[in-house]
């Protein structure tokens, strides 16, 4: 692993499954720190950024994308064997992403409706997060992930501590920043109370309710939130759409959607 | 309640009138002293606190409509500059910032930590309401009130020039009157404004404030203007409606830690933390380390956190508050109950932000009313299930020891008693009998772990016989019978026991209970009067109680010989010693009827409410269970409906002759 | 101790302020009273006045306790009332030609502002403001005595 004559830098791989590559781009977006990162990490595999290829083992693997196609199933298992630390990054990898919305539908019917030769398409009926298949050591949520949290994770790996990634509602970030609550002051629909923070309350900063792209908080009371949205006069279809976004397949959003699905018919 | 700072003099001599169009001069005058002015201004559909450059930035002509989970701004019919209440931001944002670097660290061959020196430019807070002044005072106690202080807070607090504004309107979520924090502003400001029709009544509260006011184009207010200022604030009190019963909420909540409502409210709560973030007194924080990639230099940043955080109470071994109901209960009980124990005041100032800004519309006022309602003043004393109730059946007890209290009064300590007697309550009595002697009613004077005491005056056949017993003898008991002293009615109040002669006997157990639970009461006092010093009962206990810090004892006798150095005079003279607010007294009175009447009159004339006076009546009893008819008094059976009665239940039957 | 200097006056007026009798009297009245009387200290069991004596002095008790005693045939001296700090004793001194109703004895070390009877009566006659302040208070003290006496009587006969 170590290049003789140099202190061993952690070998890093960035791998994608079914995804848009936005999270990988976020790594590259750490412009100011990129040189330092590259000097401290040995990035040996990163198709988005370099043609360099390297087989495992790796010290640190960032996995983007959901498991969506048959060939992904073996690939992720092999990747896990090669990775000392495996970090799932982004909504797709941590919750299944937008692709996971198909999990509530008839996959075969979709295929047949869209493709002339559906038998040529290799696709799984469900799109699932990495953690459904292998043990994941850490997660960075978001669509895309937050550069600050990424930086914190990299620092933590180097310094040798647990990353300080909080699991709190987006509301905290709004309030710390002094953003006026859209729900209370404008009656907007917002998923902030049940979504984990990390984005710096990006959408509320621009007067738009939270999309929930960082996924549900641990123990989020999605039931109370959806009930409240329905009670405020929103039809079930609208509430469904609020939960069925980037991270709808993660619990407790998943159960909420299933319940809502029954009522929306 | 919050204890407000000392009232500022509002003598007309120190008030001035500032015309509406001159409000800008105030802002300018403050800015001219080099201070940034932070005041109310509209941003993102709400009135927040942010920097204002001039009076034009103030939301004149706007009002707010607030209910649980809803805040809307609308135009008002006038051009008032302060015709709204508080918004989502509180002054805590500026005294206790959401993000603050509190340390820097570096690591070379050694390690070092530095604490940044607070660099706080002078600033003015314009538009501080009464509840917010109270909130600042609460923060003062939290951050500066103990041996460990927050110097950053101190610097920011000292750098802030306070222009307070008295509210002339309130929202449906305001409840400052219930928390004793408003609507009047009492001190804690440099300048105070009260808005009236054409402008403001303005006064200074400090030399700095006076210096600014002196620069303004003011004149003396007319009598009508000064009156309007007072009226406009008074009107808020009316608009806010009946205050909530917050007296003793701290104690009441402590009794309800297992109330089922905690689960119900937790089912609704989404734990977003908006209540804690918008609350002007919540102070929980966490720290985050931000370092460079190799950890050689880092900063420690303190951030607002919330006890609703799932991991707030986690340690390596587990989570102390694992369930949402635990976390909700922590927040509410800290705010309204344990804050008192920690800082000597309530943590809540009644600003209503937690109600307005809760996205699931939880209203703490409703939750408190459901979880810890006030102890109802009407407690119908309920009798405990007695044993051997019917005449003819008796439970046998053994006389363990006797003690002579006075020449004709003896205390019998009984043991081997049925457990029912041990769970009786002070004020109740037993029917006690010996073969060949009719049963007589005797109050239980003391409850012990293994028995009860009866204090008996030898006046008749049975009582004399009882007096002549020896330890080891057996007696027959029925009971415990009758109603008992409602000690709960004195929680949070001054508990006053007034006893005359042998009347101390049915009160002895009550005094024991009051002393044992003394921290539940504002104070505990015993006033005891007897004819002569020799008639005093329980002299050892009197000495012990007199020495105790938990109870104040005053003893007087009607007449005495020269060797008595204590007070001489009837027991009502002791009431002259009372200096507290008598509307907060709960009194328990027993003695000869004349003494009870005089005492009750004395207490009422001092202001003790009739529904807070309890007496114990004595009547002839043969059966003790309301079947022989002897003990009737104005339609009540003293044995069953009494012997303890609330004075307002008896009404003027109490004093009446021949009833 | 005679209040001679300004400091003495101030100290005595402060003491007077703590009594229910003296507090809330106007500062002028307080000063007048203090100048009329003198602070006296009594030891335990010291007799201040004997029952039947001419009513020579009125006292405002500042600290300690004073017993009012009367001699009851076949009983000996009986204390019928104790005077607590703030209250007065020897109220009869405001009236001329009266005798002390009871013996006045200190039951513990006590201190009082004692005002000589003739001086007091003369002052009350000529200083109307003083009279207007003092008489109601003396009346109140007497009324309290009466009330207490009545209750004692009722009690005695109700046995």
Tab-separated table of C-alpha atoms in Angstrom, chain B residues 457 531 535 556-570 572-573 576 592 594-595 598, chain C residues 44-45 65 69 75 77-84 107-108 144 147-148 151-152 154-156 158-159:
chain	number	residue	atom	x	y	z
B	457	UNK	CA	-58.640	14.825	79.235
B	531	UNK	CA	-55.136	29.357	80.106
B	535	UNK	CA	-52.171	23.723	80.706
B	556	UNK	CA	-49.034	32.587	74.972
B	557	UNK	CA	-51.042	32.004	78.120
B	558	UNK	CA	-54.077	33.873	79.433
B	559	UNK	CA	-52.546	34.392	82.839
B	560	UNK	CA	-49.500	33.208	84.701
B	561	UNK	CA	-47.585	33.480	87.895
B	562	UNK	CA	-44.385	35.444	88.208
B	563	UNK	CA	-42.160	32.548	87.221
B	564	UNK	CA	-43.527	32.570	83.644
B	565	UNK	CA	-41.355	34.750	81.457
B	566	UNK	CA	-43.181	34.154	78.227
B	567	UNK	CA	-46.097	35.953	76.620
B	568	UNK	CA	-49.260	36.582	78.498
B	569	UNK	CA	-52.360	37.463	76.544
B	570	UNK	CA	-55.042	35.699	74.566
B	572	UNK	CA	-55.481	36.425	69.113
B	573	UNK	CA	-52.795	38.872	70.213
B	576	UNK	CA	-50.333	40.993	65.513
B	592	UNK	CA	-62.748	26.128	72.931
B	594	UNK	CA	-65.113	31.142	72.053
B	595	UNK	CA	-61.445	30.955	71.250
B	598	UNK	CA	-62.298	35.026	68.192
C	44	UNK	CA	-35.007	41.043	84.493
C	45	UNK	CA	-37.582	41.270	87.292
C	65	UNK	CA	-40.767	41.829	77.335
C	69	UNK	CA	-49.279	41.885	86.982
C	75	UNK	CA	-53.381	33.592	94.484
C	77	UNK	CA	-49.343	38.066	91.690
C	78	UNK	CA	-50.861	36.977	88.399
C	79	UNK	CA	-49.609	38.167	85.076
C	80	UNK	CA	-52.628	39.183	83.053
C	81	UNK	CA	-50.864	40.498	80.000
C	82	UNK	CA	-47.388	40.695	78.533
C	83	UNK	CA	-46.302	43.683	76.485
C	84	UNK	CA	-44.315	42.862	73.363
C	107	UNK	CA	-39.438	39.666	82.569
C	108	UNK	CA	-36.237	39.882	80.580
C	144	UNK	CA	-56.525	45.808	72.232
C	147	UNK	CA	-60.604	43.033	73.632
C	148	UNK	CA	-58.119	40.713	75.227
C	151	UNK	CA	-61.971	37.291	75.819
C	152	UNK	CA	-60.334	36.344	79.089
C	154	UNK	CA	-65.665	35.062	78.573
C	155	UNK	CA	-63.248	32.270	78.933
C	156	UNK	CA	-63.195	32.411	82.709
C	158	UNK	CA	-67.497	29.930	80.243
C	159	UNK	CA	-65.729	27.175	82.052
